[in-house]
Short mmCIF file of C-alpha atoms and ligand atoms in Angstrom, two decimals:
data_model
loop_
_atom_site.label_atom_id
_atom_site.label_comp_id
_atom_site.label_asym_id
_atom_site.label_seq_id
_atom_site.Cartn_x
_atom_site.Cartn_y
_atom_site.Cartn_z
CA MET A 846 7.58 13.88 21.30
CA SER A 847 6.28 15.66 18.20
CA ASP A 848 2.65 15.02 18.45
CA THR A 849 2.29 17.07 14.95
CA LEU A 850 1.53 15.19 11.99
CA LYS A 851 3.56 16.60 9.05
CA LEU A 852 2.97 15.10 5.47
CA TYR A 853 4.38 15.83 2.20
CA ASN A 854 1.27 17.38 0.07
CA SER A 855 2.15 17.16 -3.59
CA LEU A 856 -0.48 19.61 -4.38
CA LYS A 857 1.71 22.26 -2.33
CA ARG A 858 5.04 20.30 -3.18
CA GLU A 859 5.81 20.66 0.78
CA LYS A 860 5.74 18.87 3.83
CA GLU A 861 2.63 20.54 5.84
CA GLU A 862 0.85 20.24 9.11
CA PHE A 863 -1.98 17.48 8.92
CA LYS A 864 -5.23 19.33 9.92
CA PRO A 865 -8.43 17.03 9.29
CA ILE A 866 -11.59 18.88 8.24
CA THR A 867 -13.48 17.40 11.22
CA GLU A 868 -11.20 16.81 13.95
CA GLY A 869 -10.82 13.23 15.01
CA PHE A 870 -11.94 12.19 11.80
CA ILE A 871 -10.34 11.43 8.22
CA GLY A 872 -11.87 10.70 4.98
CA MET A 873 -9.29 9.10 2.63
CA TYR A 874 -9.43 8.06 -0.91
CA VAL A 875 -7.00 5.74 -3.01
CA CYS A 876 -7.04 5.04 -6.54
CA GLY A 877 -7.53 1.17 -6.48
CA PRO A 878 -6.25 -1.37 -9.41
CA THR A 879 -7.88 -1.94 -12.95
CA VAL A 880 -8.73 -5.44 -12.52
CA TYR A 881 -7.91 -7.09 -15.85
CA ASN A 882 -4.85 -9.20 -15.20
CA ASP A 883 -3.01 -10.11 -11.96
CA VAL A 884 -1.76 -7.28 -9.41
CA HIS A 885 1.82 -7.02 -10.10
CA LEU A 886 4.28 -6.24 -7.31
CA GLY A 887 4.36 -2.33 -8.16
CA ASN A 888 0.81 -2.26 -7.44
CA CYS A 889 1.17 -4.14 -4.33
CA ARG A 890 3.93 -1.70 -2.96
CA THR A 891 1.48 1.32 -3.55
CA PHE A 892 -1.34 -0.41 -1.56
CA MET A 893 1.09 -1.37 1.01
CA SER A 894 2.27 2.22 1.41
CA PHE A 895 -1.18 3.25 2.03
CA ASP A 896 -2.10 0.31 4.15
CA MET A 897 0.97 1.52 6.47
CA ILE A 898 -0.42 5.18 6.22
CA TYR A 899 -4.08 4.04 6.89
CA ARG A 900 -2.64 1.82 9.97
CA TYR A 901 -0.69 4.70 11.30
CA LEU A 902 -3.66 6.91 11.26
CA LEU A 903 -5.87 4.33 12.98
CA HIS A 904 -3.33 3.86 15.63
CA GLN A 905 -3.37 7.81 16.34
CA GLY A 906 -6.88 7.27 16.98
CA TYR A 907 -8.81 8.94 14.07
CA LYS A 908 -11.80 7.34 12.86
CA ILE A 909 -11.15 6.89 8.84
CA ARG A 910 -13.32 6.13 5.95
CA TYR A 911 -10.92 4.64 3.58
CA VAL A 912 -12.38 4.55 0.31
CA ARG A 913 -10.33 2.33 -2.49
CA ASN A 914 -12.05 1.64 -5.86
CA ILE A 915 -12.10 -0.83 -8.19
CA THR A 916 -11.72 0.13 -11.77
CA ASP A 917 -13.93 -1.98 -14.00
CA VAL A 918 -14.67 0.18 -16.78
CA GLY A 919 -13.31 3.21 -18.90
CA HIS A 920 -9.46 2.74 -18.47
CA LEU A 921 -8.33 2.47 -21.86
CA LEU A 922 -5.26 1.35 -23.39
CA ASP A 923 -3.32 3.39 -25.99
CA ASP A 924 -4.99 2.00 -28.62
CA GLY A 925 -8.41 2.80 -27.37
CA GLU A 926 -9.33 -0.51 -26.37
CA ASP A 927 -11.07 -1.03 -22.49
CA ARG A 928 -8.58 -3.02 -20.63
CA ILE A 929 -11.40 -4.99 -19.26
CA LEU A 930 -12.54 -5.76 -22.61
CA LYS A 931 -9.23 -6.79 -24.05
CA GLY A 932 -9.23 -9.13 -20.67
CA ALA A 933 -12.40 -10.85 -21.82
CA ARG A 934 -11.34 -11.02 -25.60
CA LEU A 935 -7.98 -12.85 -24.50
CA GLU A 936 -9.54 -15.01 -21.84
CA GLN A 937 -13.20 -15.98 -23.48
CA LEU A 938 -15.14 -14.77 -20.37
CA GLU A 939 -18.03 -12.07 -19.58
CA PRO A 940 -16.28 -8.55 -18.70
CA MET A 941 -17.80 -9.33 -15.24
CA GLU A 942 -16.31 -12.53 -14.78
CA VAL A 943 -12.58 -10.91 -15.59
CA VAL A 944 -13.45 -8.26 -12.95
CA GLN A 945 -14.44 -10.79 -10.36
CA LYS A 946 -11.52 -13.01 -11.13
CA TYR A 947 -8.81 -10.42 -10.61
CA THR A 948 -10.46 -8.36 -8.02
CA ASN A 949 -10.51 -11.93 -6.16
CA GLY A 950 -6.84 -12.28 -6.90
CA PHE A 951 -6.18 -8.66 -5.84
CA HIS A 952 -8.02 -9.37 -2.38
CA ASP A 953 -6.17 -12.70 -1.97
CA MET A 954 -2.68 -10.80 -2.36
CA MET A 955 -3.65 -7.96 -0.24
CA ASP A 956 -4.39 -10.57 2.59
CA VAL A 957 -1.16 -12.50 1.94
CA PHE A 958 0.54 -9.19 2.39
CA ASN A 959 -1.49 -8.65 5.66
CA THR A 960 -2.94 -5.33 4.67
CA LEU A 961 -6.48 -4.05 6.12
CA ARG A 962 -9.15 -3.95 4.09
CA PRO A 963 -10.72 -0.29 3.12
CA SER A 964 -13.99 0.66 4.47
CA ILE A 965 -15.79 1.08 1.17
CA GLU A 966 -14.50 -0.72 -1.93
CA PRO A 967 -16.82 0.86 -4.80
CA ARG A 968 -16.75 -0.14 -8.46
CA ALA A 969 -16.88 2.13 -11.36
CA THR A 970 -19.89 0.19 -13.07
CA GLN A 971 -22.18 0.56 -10.14
CA HIS A 972 -21.70 4.26 -10.31
CA ILE A 973 -22.72 5.03 -13.57
CA ILE A 974 -25.71 7.40 -12.50
CA GLU A 975 -23.44 9.34 -10.43
CA GLN A 976 -20.91 9.68 -13.14
CA ILE A 977 -23.48 10.91 -15.55
CA GLU A 978 -24.88 13.22 -13.10
CA MET A 979 -21.42 14.69 -12.54
CA VAL A 980 -20.84 15.16 -16.52
CA GLU A 981 -24.31 16.84 -16.47
CA SER A 982 -23.20 19.20 -13.84
CA ILE A 983 -19.67 19.96 -15.50
CA MET A 984 -21.72 20.87 -18.82
CA LYS A 985 -24.05 23.19 -16.89
CA ASN A 986 -21.14 25.00 -15.54
CA GLY A 987 -19.63 25.60 -18.98
CA PHE A 988 -16.59 23.45 -18.72
CA ALA A 989 -17.52 20.31 -21.03
CA TYR A 990 -18.94 20.09 -24.53
CA GLU A 991 -20.66 17.44 -26.53
CA LYS A 992 -19.40 16.15 -30.28
CA ASN A 993 -21.00 13.24 -31.78
CA GLY A 994 -22.31 11.56 -28.63
CA SER A 995 -19.08 11.90 -26.68
CA VAL A 996 -18.41 14.60 -24.07
CA TYR A 997 -15.15 16.40 -23.61
CA PHE A 998 -13.69 18.46 -20.48
CA ASP A 999 -13.07 21.78 -21.85
CA THR A 1000 -9.50 22.11 -20.40
CA LEU A 1001 -8.59 25.39 -22.12
CA LYS A 1002 -11.75 27.16 -20.66
CA PHE A 1003 -11.30 25.60 -17.30
CA ALA A 1004 -7.52 26.69 -17.30
CA LYS A 1005 -8.63 30.11 -18.34
CA ASP A 1006 -11.37 30.58 -15.72
CA THR A 1007 -9.96 28.84 -12.77
CA ASN A 1008 -6.26 28.99 -13.12
CA LYS A 1009 -5.94 25.30 -11.83
CA TYR A 1010 -5.42 23.11 -14.63
CA GLY A 1011 -1.71 21.91 -14.07
CA GLU A 1012 -1.77 22.52 -10.30
CA LEU A 1013 -0.56 19.14 -9.23
CA SER A 1014 1.32 17.96 -12.03
CA GLY A 1015 3.06 21.48 -12.83
CA ARG A 1016 2.18 20.76 -16.32
CA VAL A 1017 1.51 23.60 -18.56
CA ILE A 1018 -1.58 23.51 -20.95
CA GLU A 1019 0.24 24.59 -23.99
CA ASP A 1020 2.84 21.69 -23.37
CA LEU A 1021 -0.39 19.05 -23.15
CA MET A 1022 -0.74 19.12 -26.75
CA SER A 1023 -0.58 15.44 -27.21
CA GLU A 1024 -0.79 14.07 -23.65
CA SER A 1025 -4.51 13.03 -23.01
CA ARG A 1026 -4.53 9.73 -24.83
CA ASP A 1027 -7.44 7.99 -22.99
CA ASP A 1028 -9.55 8.58 -26.14
CA LEU A 1029 -7.32 8.50 -28.75
CA LYS A 1030 -10.03 7.09 -31.45
CA ASN A 1031 -11.63 10.52 -31.20
CA GLN A 1032 -9.03 12.88 -30.89
CA SER A 1033 -9.98 14.97 -33.60
CA GLU A 1034 -13.51 15.45 -32.26
CA LYS A 1035 -11.84 17.56 -29.30
CA ASN A 1036 -11.48 21.53 -29.66
CA HIS A 1037 -7.97 21.27 -27.89
CA PRO A 1038 -5.61 18.33 -27.80
CA SER A 1039 -5.54 18.31 -24.00
CA ASP A 1040 -9.23 18.11 -23.28
CA PHE A 1041 -10.19 14.55 -22.14
CA ALA A 1042 -13.37 12.63 -22.58
CA ILE A 1043 -16.02 12.46 -19.69
CA TRP A 1044 -18.34 10.54 -21.55
CA ILE A 1045 -17.51 8.59 -24.73
CA LYS A 1046 -19.90 7.17 -27.09
CA ALA A 1047 -19.44 3.50 -27.63
CA ALA A 1048 -18.79 1.64 -31.02
CA PRO A 1049 -21.59 -0.77 -31.73
CA GLU A 1050 -19.34 -3.97 -31.28
CA HIS A 1051 -18.23 -2.44 -27.47
CA ILE A 1052 -20.04 -4.66 -24.96
CA MET A 1053 -19.93 -2.69 -21.67
CA LYS A 1054 -22.08 0.43 -22.49
CA TRP A 1055 -24.87 2.31 -20.79
CA SER A 1056 -27.69 5.10 -22.01
CA SER A 1057 -26.99 8.50 -21.38
CA PRO A 1058 -28.39 11.89 -22.46
CA TRP A 1059 -25.66 11.96 -25.12
CA SER A 1060 -25.51 8.58 -26.38
CA VAL A 1061 -24.81 4.59 -25.28
CA GLY A 1062 -21.60 4.80 -24.18
CA PHE A 1063 -19.51 4.53 -21.03
CA PRO A 1064 -17.75 7.07 -18.59
CA GLY A 1065 -14.01 8.25 -18.91
CA TRP A 1066 -11.62 6.85 -16.71
CA HIS A 1067 -11.03 9.78 -14.80
CA LEU A 1068 -14.55 10.38 -13.76
CA GLU A 1069 -15.32 7.51 -11.40
CA CYS A 1070 -12.67 8.68 -8.93
CA SER A 1071 -14.32 12.25 -8.77
CA ALA A 1072 -17.64 10.62 -8.54
CA MET A 1073 -17.30 8.02 -6.27
CA SER A 1074 -15.06 10.13 -3.73
CA THR A 1075 -17.78 12.66 -3.81
CA LYS A 1076 -20.57 10.46 -3.06
CA TYR A 1077 -18.71 8.55 -0.07
CA LEU A 1078 -16.52 11.47 1.34
CA GLY A 1079 -18.04 14.52 0.32
CA GLU A 1080 -17.19 17.38 -2.08
CA THR A 1081 -14.01 18.12 -0.21
CA PHE A 1082 -12.25 15.42 1.98
CA ASP A 1083 -8.82 15.24 3.52
CA ILE A 1084 -6.58 12.72 2.09
CA HIS A 1085 -6.39 11.62 -1.84
CA GLY A 1086 -3.21 8.91 -2.83
CA GLY A 1087 -2.20 7.00 -5.59
CA GLY A 1088 0.94 6.06 -7.18
CA ASN A 1089 3.00 8.91 -8.66
CA ASP A 1090 2.45 7.98 -12.20
CA LEU A 1091 -1.21 8.79 -11.45
CA LYS A 1092 -0.50 12.42 -10.96
CA PHE A 1093 -0.94 13.03 -14.80
CA PRO A 1094 -3.41 12.94 -16.33
CA HIS A 1095 -5.63 10.82 -13.90
CA HIS A 1096 -5.16 12.95 -10.54
CA GLU A 1097 -5.11 16.49 -12.54
CA ASN A 1098 -8.14 15.52 -14.35
CA GLU A 1099 -9.99 14.42 -11.09
CA ILE A 1100 -9.38 17.73 -9.64
CA ALA A 1101 -10.60 19.59 -12.95
CA GLN A 1102 -13.79 17.47 -12.99
CA ASN A 1103 -14.58 18.19 -9.02
CA VAL A 1104 -13.64 21.95 -9.55
CA GLY A 1105 -15.80 22.10 -12.73
CA SER A 1106 -18.82 20.53 -11.14
CA CYS A 1107 -19.03 21.83 -7.58
CA GLY A 1108 -16.21 24.57 -7.61
CA CYS A 1109 -14.36 22.81 -5.26
CA SER A 1110 -10.97 20.91 -4.88
CA PRO A 1111 -11.68 17.30 -3.80
CA ALA A 1112 -8.88 16.80 -1.33
CA ASN A 1113 -6.77 18.84 0.97
CA TYR A 1114 -3.79 16.60 1.04
CA TRP A 1115 -2.47 14.44 -2.03
CA LEU A 1116 -0.25 11.74 -1.41
CA HIS A 1117 1.77 9.98 -4.06
CA THR A 1118 3.85 6.71 -3.59
CA ASN A 1119 6.97 6.32 -5.56
CA MET A 1120 7.55 3.47 -8.10
CA LEU A 1121 8.97 0.09 -7.51
CA LEU A 1122 11.87 -0.60 -10.01
CA MET A 1123 13.60 -3.87 -10.77
CA ASN A 1124 17.31 -4.05 -11.40
CA GLY A 1125 17.39 -0.05 -11.71
CA LYS A 1126 14.54 0.42 -14.34
CA LYS A 1127 10.66 0.79 -13.80
CA MET A 1128 9.11 -2.44 -13.52
CA SER A 1129 7.00 -3.17 -16.38
CA LYS A 1130 5.50 -6.38 -18.04
CA SER A 1131 5.72 -5.23 -21.45
CA ASP A 1132 9.85 -5.36 -21.61
CA GLY A 1133 9.84 -8.39 -19.50
CA ASN A 1134 11.38 -6.55 -16.41
CA THR A 1135 8.95 -7.73 -14.02
CA ILE A 1136 8.51 -10.31 -11.46
CA SER A 1137 5.00 -11.54 -10.13
CA PRO A 1138 4.50 -11.72 -6.51
CA GLU A 1139 4.10 -15.34 -6.81
CA GLN A 1140 7.34 -15.92 -8.60
CA LEU A 1141 9.00 -14.00 -5.88
CA PHE A 1142 7.53 -16.05 -2.93
CA THR A 1143 8.51 -19.33 -4.66
CA GLY A 1144 11.95 -18.06 -6.36
CA ASP A 1145 10.85 -19.24 -9.85
CA SER A 1146 12.18 -16.53 -11.67
CA PRO A 1147 15.61 -15.62 -13.47
CA HIS A 1148 15.87 -12.39 -11.33
CA VAL A 1149 16.09 -14.09 -7.94
CA THR A 1150 18.33 -16.98 -6.64
CA LYS A 1151 15.73 -18.23 -4.04
CA GLY A 1152 12.18 -17.36 -2.73
CA TYR A 1153 11.23 -14.85 -0.30
CA SER A 1154 8.44 -14.99 2.13
CA PRO A 1155 5.56 -11.97 1.88
CA MET A 1156 6.44 -10.60 5.10
CA ALA A 1157 10.03 -10.64 4.20
CA ILE A 1158 8.89 -8.71 0.89
CA LYS A 1159 6.73 -6.27 2.91
CA PHE A 1160 9.65 -5.40 5.06
CA PHE A 1161 12.18 -4.80 2.46
CA MET A 1162 9.46 -2.31 1.12
CA LEU A 1163 9.02 -0.73 4.06
CA MET A 1164 13.04 0.01 4.66
CA ALA A 1165 12.26 2.50 1.97
CA HIS A 1166 10.42 5.76 2.45
CA TYR A 1167 7.01 5.72 0.33
CA ARG A 1168 8.08 8.70 -1.58
CA SER A 1169 11.31 6.82 -2.69
CA THR A 1170 11.83 4.54 -5.49
CA ILE A 1171 12.53 1.00 -4.37
CA ASP A 1172 15.19 -1.00 -6.58
CA LEU A 1173 14.13 -4.61 -6.32
CA THR A 1174 17.42 -6.67 -6.47
CA ASP A 1175 18.30 -10.15 -5.26
CA ASP A 1176 21.10 -8.56 -2.86
CA ALA A 1177 18.60 -6.08 -1.63
CA LEU A 1178 16.00 -8.67 -1.01
CA GLN A 1179 18.66 -10.85 1.32
CA ALA A 1180 19.66 -7.92 3.21
CA GLY A 1181 15.80 -7.27 3.86
CA GLU A 1182 14.90 -10.75 4.67
CA LYS A 1183 17.85 -10.84 7.39
CA GLY A 1184 16.44 -7.85 9.06
CA TYR A 1185 13.02 -9.04 8.75
CA LYS A 1186 14.27 -12.35 10.52
CA LYS A 1187 16.09 -10.41 13.02
CA LEU A 1188 13.34 -8.46 13.85
CA MET A 1189 11.03 -11.39 14.27
CA GLU A 1190 13.31 -13.38 16.43
CA ALA A 1191 13.55 -10.18 18.86
CA GLY A 1192 9.75 -10.49 18.90
CA ARG A 1193 9.91 -14.12 20.06
CA SER A 1194 12.37 -13.47 22.59
CA ILE A 1195 10.68 -10.35 24.10
CA ASP A 1196 8.02 -12.75 25.63
CA GLN A 1197 10.71 -14.56 27.50
CA LEU A 1198 12.18 -11.61 29.23
CA ALA A 1199 11.32 -11.06 32.55
CA ALA A 1200 12.49 -7.78 34.51
CA SER A 1201 13.45 -8.46 38.25
CA ALA A 1202 13.64 -5.05 39.65
CA GLU A 1203 11.20 -2.05 40.04
CA GLY A 1204 11.81 1.34 39.44
CA GLU A 1205 13.38 3.61 36.37
CA GLY A 1206 16.55 2.15 35.14
CA SER A 1207 18.84 3.39 32.60
CA ILE A 1208 17.39 1.08 29.93
CA ASP A 1209 13.94 2.48 30.78
CA VAL A 1210 15.07 5.91 29.95
CA GLN A 1211 16.44 4.64 26.48
CA ILE A 1212 13.30 2.72 25.56
CA SER A 1213 11.16 5.80 26.19
CA ASN A 1214 13.47 7.76 24.20
CA LEU A 1215 13.45 5.68 21.22
CA ARG A 1216 9.85 5.10 21.58
CA GLN A 1217 9.65 8.94 21.33
CA LEU A 1218 11.82 9.23 18.26
CA ALA A 1219 9.99 6.30 16.39
CA TYR A 1220 6.81 8.23 16.79
CA ASP A 1221 8.33 11.55 15.42
CA ASP A 1222 9.80 9.64 12.56
CA MET A 1223 6.20 8.46 11.65
CA ASN A 1224 4.93 11.82 12.18
CA ASP A 1225 7.53 13.12 9.74
CA ASP A 1226 5.70 11.99 6.73
CA PHE A 1227 5.56 8.29 7.83
CA ASN A 1228 9.58 7.69 7.68
CA THR A 1229 9.45 4.13 7.98
CA PRO A 1230 13.02 3.50 7.32
CA LYS A 1231 13.90 5.86 10.26
CA ALA A 1232 11.25 4.43 12.65
CA LEU A 1233 12.42 0.79 11.67
CA SER A 1234 16.09 1.94 12.73
CA ARG A 1235 14.74 2.85 16.18
CA LEU A 1236 12.97 -0.49 16.33
CA PHE A 1237 16.76 -2.10 15.66
CA GLU A 1238 17.97 -0.30 18.39
CA MET A 1239 15.27 -1.68 20.57
CA VAL A 1240 16.11 -5.37 19.01
CA SER A 1241 19.66 -4.79 20.34
CA ILE A 1242 18.53 -3.92 23.92
CA ILE A 1243 16.14 -7.09 23.76
CA ASN A 1244 19.33 -9.28 22.65
CA GLY A 1245 21.78 -7.63 25.10
CA LEU A 1246 19.10 -8.47 27.86
CA LYS A 1247 18.72 -12.00 26.54
CA GLY A 1248 22.55 -12.38 26.09
CA GLY A 1249 23.34 -11.03 29.55
CA GLN A 1250 25.35 -7.93 28.04
CA LEU A 1251 22.56 -5.81 29.67
CA SER A 1252 21.45 -6.14 33.20
CA LEU A 1253 17.70 -6.94 33.57
CA ASN A 1254 18.47 -4.73 36.91
CA ASP A 1255 18.41 -1.73 35.03
CA LEU A 1256 14.90 -2.49 33.53
CA SER A 1257 11.90 -2.05 35.63
CA THR A 1258 8.51 -3.84 34.86
CA SER A 1259 7.29 -1.06 33.44
CA GLY A 1260 10.22 -0.64 31.17
CA LEU A 1261 9.50 -3.95 29.97
CA GLU A 1262 6.14 -3.43 29.39
CA MET A 1263 6.77 -0.20 27.30
CA LEU A 1264 9.50 -2.45 25.32
CA LYS A 1265 6.93 -5.12 24.56
CA ASN A 1266 4.32 -2.39 23.65
CA THR A 1267 6.29 -0.54 21.62
CA TYR A 1268 7.46 -3.60 19.69
CA HIS A 1269 4.31 -4.83 19.41
CA ASP A 1270 2.63 -1.19 18.25
CA PHE A 1271 5.06 -0.72 15.36
CA VAL A 1272 5.77 -3.83 14.31
CA HIS A 1273 2.30 -5.31 14.33
CA ASN A 1274 -0.04 -2.67 13.96
CA ILE A 1275 1.77 0.07 12.33
CA MET A 1276 3.84 -1.67 9.80
CA GLY A 1277 1.37 -4.44 9.66
CA LEU A 1278 4.18 -7.31 9.72
CA LYS A 1279 3.62 -10.61 11.24
CA ASP A 1280 5.83 -13.71 11.68
CA ASP A 1281 5.82 -15.46 8.82
CA MET A 1282 7.17 -18.62 10.08
CA VAL A 1283 4.68 -18.82 12.76
CA SER A 1284 1.36 -16.94 12.92
CA ASN A 1285 0.13 -15.11 15.71
CA ASP A 1286 -2.43 -17.86 16.93
CA GLN A 1287 0.54 -20.37 16.70
CA SER A 1288 3.01 -18.65 18.24
CA GLU A 1289 2.03 -19.63 21.86
CA TYR A 1290 1.74 -23.14 21.12
CA MET A 1291 4.81 -23.22 19.03
CA ASN A 1292 6.52 -21.46 22.09
CA GLY A 1293 4.97 -24.12 24.45
CA LEU A 1294 5.99 -26.97 22.17
CA MET A 1295 9.48 -25.71 21.66
CA ASN A 1296 10.00 -25.50 25.25
CA LEU A 1297 8.86 -29.02 26.04
CA ILE A 1298 11.00 -30.25 23.16
CA ILE A 1299 14.33 -28.44 24.92
CA ASP A 1300 13.33 -29.95 28.15
CA ILE A 1301 13.20 -33.24 26.85
CA ARG A 1302 16.56 -32.83 25.15
CA LYS A 1303 18.12 -31.64 28.19
CA ASN A 1304 16.80 -34.41 30.08
CA ALA A 1305 17.95 -36.91 27.46
CA ARG A 1306 21.63 -35.01 27.52
CA GLU A 1307 21.74 -35.50 31.26
CA THR A 1308 20.99 -39.00 31.25
CA LYS A 1309 23.15 -39.60 28.35
CA ASP A 1310 20.31 -40.80 26.01
CA TRP A 1311 22.19 -39.84 22.87
CA GLY A 1312 19.70 -41.56 20.71
CA THR A 1313 16.82 -39.06 21.67
CA SER A 1314 18.93 -35.82 21.84
CA ASP A 1315 20.42 -36.77 18.38
CA LYS A 1316 16.81 -37.56 17.02
CA ILE A 1317 15.54 -34.30 18.12
CA ARG A 1318 18.56 -32.49 16.83
CA ASP A 1319 18.10 -34.22 13.36
CA VAL A 1320 14.61 -33.68 12.93
CA LEU A 1321 14.76 -30.06 14.09
CA LYS A 1322 17.27 -29.26 11.61
CA GLU A 1323 15.23 -30.96 8.90
CA LEU A 1324 12.45 -28.37 9.69
CA GLU A 1325 15.32 -25.57 9.61
CA ILE A 1326 14.68 -24.98 13.44
CA GLN A 1327 18.04 -23.95 15.06
CA LEU A 1328 18.70 -24.46 18.79
CA LYS A 1329 21.12 -22.16 20.63
CA ASP A 1330 22.57 -23.46 23.71
CA GLY A 1331 23.70 -20.13 26.03
CA LYS A 1332 24.69 -19.71 29.84
CA ASP A 1333 20.92 -18.94 30.75
CA GLY A 1334 19.64 -21.98 28.68
CA THR A 1335 18.40 -22.91 25.00
CA ASP A 1336 17.17 -20.59 22.44
CA TRP A 1337 15.56 -21.68 19.21
CA THR A 1338 15.15 -19.76 15.66
CA ILE A 1339 13.78 -20.53 12.56
CA ASN A 1340 15.91 -20.19 9.73
P1 AMP B 967 -3.56 0.27 -11.70
O1 AMP B 967 -3.81 -1.02 -11.79
O2 AMP B 967 -2.32 0.22 -13.30
O3 AMP B 967 -4.54 1.30 -12.26
O4 AMP B 967 -2.64 0.79 -10.88
C1 AMP B 967 -3.11 0.55 -9.46
C2 AMP B 967 -2.19 1.46 -8.55
O5 AMP B 967 -0.43 0.90 -8.42
C3 AMP B 967 -1.73 2.98 -8.89
O6 AMP B 967 -2.05 3.77 -7.70
C4 AMP B 967 -0.41 2.80 -9.65
O7 AMP B 967 0.01 4.26 -9.51
C5 AMP B 967 0.17 1.95 -8.92
N1 AMP B 967 1.63 1.36 -9.65
C6 AMP B 967 1.47 0.82 -10.81
N2 AMP B 967 2.58 0.58 -11.24
C7 AMP B 967 3.67 0.82 -10.10
C8 AMP B 967 5.06 0.44 -9.71
N3 AMP B 967 5.89 -0.09 -10.60
N4 AMP B 967 5.46 0.94 -8.46
C9 AMP B 967 4.71 1.34 -7.66
N5 AMP B 967 3.20 1.65 -7.79
C10 AMP B 967 2.74 1.33 -8.99
ZN1 ZN B 968 -8.47 7.36 -9.51
#
């Protein structure tokens, strides 16, 4: 087994061996959501990808400080309006009410998708002092200038002095004439069009604003991540993540701000997830090419023929590598759902298997090879589709043992333990999947109850009590529970 974790570092544009700054510890920062409306499935994809990465690193024994922020100020729309203020205006709410409402919604959705909470979830508005201090140090180092109460990052000077502007995104400063649009209203104040605002003077009617040495105003969007990652993870930490649409300008500008204030690059490894598409096009609210998680759960959308459970959706997403796009189509979801059910069914069957022989059998060797390969896949830049394919080979073994095509004599007790542990480690701990139909605490009860029902049905059939056996069959059918009679007894599955 290759124990070395390799990950694709966007900064270097290649896979690199992962070496944490401090052995055994990892500092990881992921850009969180801007909480001005409901979280959409594309956001969910990115956060589920980082959840899988976080889970795998935890599984490998690292102690991790995982920081994921909440953007609640400064992320402006193209017309210059703050997204949170727009939400407040439209919904007639206090800006902080908007923030709380959609933060709660985001947390609920992340729970539905069974993702782990970060260690720290800092909000931009709670770190205004740190952001002002960072502006001051960038100015002190000569990389920012003030104009009419706003402060701009001097990209030309930064590029000239450090040769670092564009390092992440590959953009060339000369091509950036009209790219930085986060402060569109004040475009004319800038020395160069690619400069970006790090402090913005607020118009009198603007609600969210703070005193600063330059004006009553608010921080530029990119600044919060620089200030908060530095505060909680230090000037340089291990991993910085986000969706690849954030590479430019957000992450490029984060690097510029960090280097501009302390002289060092924030993160050693930059990880970027790819976009969720729908029917071949980027999922986007503006052209109607979107579906909310809730619509996907209930099936209440013209884009799907039926509803899909959160775990089936999560499994579907894990079937793609985090750096590949995913095209959400009804057909692909159906295929994903089938795979998910097969995987869960195998999980239920695994507990019913009992090895009868001691010592190494041929199946033991197969299991230990597959386990090695699954780890190799995850160590190769978190290749979940390949790791899942190994798990499906294990599913075939489980089903073969259950159905009698494989002999339990070829499996030792320790081989069976390894099969159970590998399944549990990968499916539950690393992929963060759970049985949608039956929650983990309920599964034991469910197994017990089903065994009882199967017994009663068996007795009823033996005594030709057709009334009871038919009733059991009909009620189970209504509950979409299917019984399968085999030579070793009766199994059950949930459709
Ligand atoms: P936002 O709330 O817009 O700041 O985005 C939160 C996170 O979701 C960022 O990391 C984005 O890159 C990511 N994201 C936005 N749209 C998509 C999409 N269609 N597919 C995958 N990730 C996305
Ligand atoms: Zn960020």
